Amino acid sequence: MLRFANSGLIACRGPLFARDDVISRDHWAEYEDDVTRLDAVITDIYINGTDPTLQVRASDGVNWTVELAGHARNREVGLEDANASPGDSVIVWGRQTHHFGETRIKALKIAILDRVFDLFPDQSPPA
């Protein structure tokens, strides 16, 4: 009689995902609690792309990825590609990712030139 080794998913007796994976599904779990202000210049724009982002360069020369809100929220506050151009100054108030070495920030509020977009009013930093 043939016997098969206990391997593969059938033999896996533990959980496939750690409990942390379920908990970290909270949208803000991968970001710091503190709000950071970032003064920068826009280098590239992907507001209407699949993942709305801005690429910016801070005054110290470090490149950052600024994650924006979803398409519906961006449209609701009036944020579109036409509002920004490479070379425009931008101020970002947001939460940095807590992953070591990543220069990524989730924008709560941004100011492009003289126009302010409050992306997450319930999470917004003080003025």
XYZ file of N, CA and C in Angstrom:
381
model
N 0.842 -1.165 0.000
C 0.000 0.000 0.000
C 0.895 1.239 0.000
N 0.530 2.236 -0.824
C 1.287 3.472 -0.905
C 0.949 4.366 0.270
N 1.960 5.023 0.777
C 1.748 5.997 1.847
C 2.316 7.336 1.398
N 1.616 8.394 1.753
C 2.068 9.743 1.396
C 2.550 10.452 2.647
N 3.621 11.186 2.482
C 4.164 11.942 3.616
C 3.182 13.052 4.008
N 3.149 13.334 5.284
C 2.308 14.428 5.766
C 2.990 15.751 5.439
N 2.607 16.332 4.345
C 3.182 17.617 3.949
C 2.119 18.428 3.245
N 2.434 19.666 3.017
C 1.491 20.534 2.331
C 0.493 21.139 3.293
N -0.541 21.734 2.755
C -1.523 22.431 3.572
C -2.309 21.501 4.480
N -2.522 20.282 4.054
C -3.312 19.351 4.862
C -2.610 19.062 6.182
N -1.271 19.018 6.143
C -0.523 18.698 7.351
C -0.306 19.912 8.246
N -0.625 21.088 7.755
C -0.415 22.309 8.522
C -1.450 22.380 9.641
N -1.008 22.220 10.861
C -1.924 22.204 11.992
C -2.085 23.591 12.633
N -1.134 24.495 12.379
C -1.205 25.846 12.940
C -1.968 26.779 12.020
N -2.192 27.998 12.477
C -2.914 28.960 11.641
C -2.071 29.380 10.442
N -2.731 29.627 9.327
C -2.018 30.077 8.138
C -1.525 31.510 8.292
N -2.265 32.327 9.023
C -1.891 33.715 9.243
C -1.752 33.947 10.736
N -0.750 34.688 11.093
C -0.580 35.024 12.500
C -1.679 35.988 12.926
N -1.956 36.018 14.211
C -2.993 36.893 14.725
C -2.690 38.356 14.396
N -1.402 38.721 14.331
C -1.010 40.085 14.000
C -1.494 40.494 12.615
N -1.551 39.538 11.672
C -2.005 39.848 10.321
C -3.457 40.308 10.328
N -4.271 39.716 11.149
C -5.671 40.091 11.221
C -5.802 41.453 11.886
N -5.059 41.666 12.957
C -5.122 42.936 13.669
C -4.611 44.068 12.796
N -3.557 43.836 12.024
C -2.946 44.906 11.245
C -3.783 45.327 10.050
N -4.924 44.746 9.852
C -5.795 45.174 8.768
C -6.383 46.556 9.051
N -6.228 47.045 10.290
C -6.620 48.405 10.606
C -5.834 49.333 9.688
N -6.535 50.224 9.018
C -5.931 51.086 8.002
C -4.740 51.883 8.529
N -4.770 52.306 9.761
C -3.714 53.159 10.301
C -2.660 52.385 11.071
N -2.749 51.066 11.123
C -1.839 50.268 11.950
C -0.380 50.364 11.518
N -0.117 50.576 10.238
C 1.274 50.612 9.802
C 1.894 52.004 9.877
N 1.176 52.958 10.455
C 1.667 54.323 10.551
C 1.854 54.734 11.999
N 2.771 55.678 12.198
C 3.028 56.229 13.525
C 1.798 56.979 14.022
N 1.685 57.127 15.332
C 0.580 57.886 15.910
C 0.798 59.385 15.763
N 2.056 59.812 15.822
C 2.377 61.232 15.755
C 2.232 61.764 14.339
N 1.771 62.995 14.240
C 1.635 63.660 12.945
C 2.935 64.394 12.640
N 3.420 64.218 11.417
C 4.664 64.836 10.958
C 4.330 65.886 9.907
N 5.074 66.971 9.924
C 4.946 67.991 8.870
C 6.144 67.843 7.942
N 5.874 67.792 6.643
C 6.919 67.638 5.642
C 6.792 68.764 4.620
N 7.836 69.598 4.514
C 7.893 70.655 3.503
C 8.717 70.128 2.347
N 8.164 70.170 1.143
C 8.842 69.536 0.022
C 8.454 70.198 -1.297
N 9.005 69.646 -2.371
C 8.697 70.058 -3.735
C 8.235 68.815 -4.487
N 7.163 68.947 -5.258
C 6.614 67.816 -6.011
C 7.556 67.448 -7.154
N 7.865 66.147 -7.261
C 8.680 65.662 -8.375
C 7.861 64.843 -9.364
N 6.798 64.197 -8.895
C 5.941 63.406 -9.789
C 4.548 63.282 -9.185
N 3.546 63.108 -10.044
C 2.148 63.127 -9.615
C 1.413 61.896 -10.133
N 0.721 61.206 -9.228
C -0.089 60.039 -9.594
C -1.447 60.110 -8.891
N -2.065 61.274 -8.875
C -3.330 61.439 -8.164
C -4.437 60.607 -8.800
N -4.446 60.513 -10.111
C -5.488 59.748 -10.792
C -5.056 58.324 -11.109
N -3.901 57.902 -10.625
C -3.425 56.539 -10.851
C -4.146 55.537 -9.968
N -3.743 54.279 -10.040
C -4.413 53.239 -9.255
C -4.220 53.436 -7.754
N -3.039 53.862 -7.338
C -2.775 54.203 -5.937
C -2.391 55.673 -5.903
N -3.323 56.559 -5.532
C -3.036 57.992 -5.577
C -1.854 58.377 -4.679
N -0.810 58.888 -5.310
C 0.385 59.301 -4.575
C 1.002 60.537 -5.215
N 1.848 61.180 -4.434
C 2.734 62.219 -4.924
C 4.146 61.765 -4.598
N 5.073 62.043 -5.480
C 6.484 61.843 -5.184
C 7.035 63.236 -4.912
N 7.710 63.394 -3.791
C 8.220 64.711 -3.416
C 9.667 64.606 -2.949
N 10.357 65.752 -2.973
C 11.723 65.826 -2.450
C 11.729 66.876 -1.346
N 12.108 66.450 -0.151
C 12.161 67.341 1.004
C 13.349 68.292 0.879
N 13.359 69.314 1.710
C 14.421 70.313 1.651
C 15.800 69.728 1.958
N 15.842 68.585 2.670
C 17.129 67.937 2.967
C 17.571 66.989 1.853
N 16.808 66.935 0.737
C 17.171 66.120 -0.416
C 16.621 64.709 -0.409
N 15.888 64.334 0.628
C 15.324 62.982 0.726
C 14.032 62.904 -0.086
N 13.894 61.853 -0.881
C 12.682 61.623 -1.674
C 11.649 60.886 -0.824
N 10.404 61.302 -0.917
C 9.305 60.721 -0.150
C 8.169 60.324 -1.085
N 7.450 59.278 -0.702
C 6.193 58.919 -1.333
C 5.086 59.379 -0.395
N 4.209 60.219 -0.910
C 3.078 60.724 -0.132
C 1.839 59.981 -0.599
N 1.285 59.150 0.275
C 0.055 58.426 -0.046
C -1.127 59.335 0.228
N -2.003 59.437 -0.751
C -3.184 60.279 -0.627
C -4.391 59.426 -0.265
N -5.546 60.059 -0.163
C -6.780 59.319 0.112
C -7.205 58.586 -1.155
N -8.290 57.836 -1.076
C -8.828 57.142 -2.236
C -9.406 58.131 -3.245
N -9.697 57.642 -4.439
C -10.182 58.502 -5.517
C -11.429 59.296 -5.136
N -12.393 58.642 -4.503
C -13.646 59.325 -4.157
C -13.393 60.485 -3.194
N -12.580 60.253 -2.188
C -12.294 61.308 -1.213
C -11.497 62.440 -1.860
N -10.522 62.089 -2.701
C -9.737 63.123 -3.383
C -10.650 64.015 -4.234
N -11.572 63.395 -4.975
C -12.513 64.178 -5.791
C -13.411 65.042 -4.904
N -13.837 64.470 -3.780
C -14.728 65.182 -2.861
C -14.099 66.482 -2.353
N -12.795 66.462 -2.076
C -12.120 67.666 -1.579
C -11.539 68.515 -2.710
N -11.699 68.059 -3.959
C -11.242 68.833 -5.101
C -9.810 68.595 -5.526
N -9.195 67.527 -5.049
C -7.801 67.232 -5.380
C -7.733 66.397 -6.654
N -7.123 66.973 -7.691
C -6.965 66.297 -8.976
C -5.561 66.575 -9.498
N -5.171 65.843 -10.540
C -3.851 66.058 -11.141
C -3.628 67.517 -11.518
N -4.678 68.196 -11.968
C -4.551 69.578 -12.421
C -4.167 70.539 -11.294
N -4.374 70.144 -10.036
C -4.053 71.007 -8.910
C -2.560 71.063 -8.613
N -1.802 70.163 -9.180
C -0.382 70.078 -8.845
C 0.461 69.896 -10.094
N 1.662 70.429 -10.038
C 2.627 70.274 -11.125
C 3.994 70.001 -10.519
N 4.822 69.242 -11.212
C 6.194 69.065 -10.714
C 6.856 70.431 -10.531
N 7.520 70.583 -9.401
C 8.164 71.852 -9.061
C 7.365 72.692 -8.091
N 6.071 72.369 -7.906
C 5.244 73.102 -6.938
C 5.674 72.754 -5.522
N 5.622 73.755 -4.648
C 5.912 73.481 -3.243
C 4.680 72.861 -2.595
N 4.913 71.971 -1.646
C 3.834 71.269 -0.967
C 4.190 71.109 0.513
N 3.189 71.234 1.346
C 3.334 70.935 2.770
C 2.414 69.758 3.047
N 2.956 68.733 3.669
C 2.191 67.527 3.977
C 2.147 67.365 5.488
N 0.954 67.205 6.020
C 0.781 66.814 7.409
C 0.276 65.386 7.362
N 1.019 64.476 7.949
C 0.611 63.084 7.861
C 1.335 62.203 8.842
N 1.113 60.926 8.672
C 1.712 59.928 9.553
C 2.707 59.094 8.765
N 3.937 59.062 9.262
C 4.983 58.265 8.632
C 4.763 56.786 8.883
N 5.191 55.975 7.932
C 5.163 54.539 8.146
C 6.198 54.204 9.218
N 5.946 53.172 9.991
C 6.912 52.804 11.021
C 7.875 51.729 10.541
N 7.861 51.423 9.248
C 8.792 50.449 8.692
C 10.160 51.099 8.525
N 11.176 50.508 9.086
C 12.523 51.063 9.089
C 13.008 51.324 7.667
N 13.535 52.498 7.447
C 14.141 52.835 6.165
C 13.180 53.324 5.098
N 11.879 53.223 5.327
C 10.910 53.679 4.332
C 10.673 55.172 4.496
N 10.645 55.872 3.396
C 10.300 57.285 3.408
C 8.938 57.434 2.737
N 7.935 57.022 3.486
C 6.551 57.023 3.011
C 5.694 57.639 4.099
N 4.760 58.471 3.684
C 3.900 59.163 4.635
C 2.466 59.157 4.104
N 1.517 58.894 4.976
C 0.090 58.927 4.629
C -0.411 60.334 4.930
N -0.828 61.055 3.899
C -1.249 62.445 4.068
C -2.613 62.538 4.739
N -2.691 63.356 5.767
C -3.961 63.692 6.394
C -4.488 64.992 5.798
N -3.547 65.901 5.533
C -3.871 67.209 4.979
C -2.670 67.649 4.159
N -2.903 68.266 3.007
C -1.794 68.780 2.211
C -2.126 70.181 1.723
N -1.089 70.970 1.537
C -1.221 72.303 0.961
C -0.322 72.355 -0.263
N -0.939 72.557 -1.418
C -0.192 72.697 -2.669
C -0.311 74.147 -3.078
N 0.848 74.811 -3.125
C 0.893 76.258 -3.339
C 0.040 76.918 -2.262
N -1.059 77.554 -2.603
C -1.869 78.235 -1.585
C -3.195 77.534 -1.310
N -3.371 76.322 -1.842
C -4.634 75.597 -1.688
C -4.470 74.427 -0.720
N -5.357 74.334 0.276
C -5.282 73.292 1.305
C -6.361 72.245 1.045
N -5.958 70.970 1.138
C -6.873 69.840 0.950
C -6.858 69.006 2.228
N -7.991 68.967 2.910
C -8.130 68.213 4.160
C -8.666 66.827 3.808
N -7.765 65.863 3.637
C -8.142 64.536 3.152
C -8.857 63.687 4.198
N -8.456 63.808 5.430
C -9.061 63.026 6.515
C -9.412 63.973 7.655
N -10.551 64.678 7.551
C -10.919 65.666 8.573
C -10.999 65.089 9.987
N -11.400 63.832 10.105
C -11.506 63.210 11.420
C -10.128 62.899 12.024
N -9.089 62.902 11.215
C -7.725 62.595 11.676
C -6.811 63.803 11.594
N -7.329 64.940 11.151
C -6.487 66.086 10.821
C -5.734 66.650 12.011
N -4.522 67.121 11.726
C -3.692 67.736 12.747
C -4.183 69.149 13.034
N -3.744 69.729 14.126
C -4.113 71.122 14.389
C -3.533 72.039 13.310
N -4.182 73.173 13.101
C -3.750 74.109 12.050
C -2.432 74.705 12.277
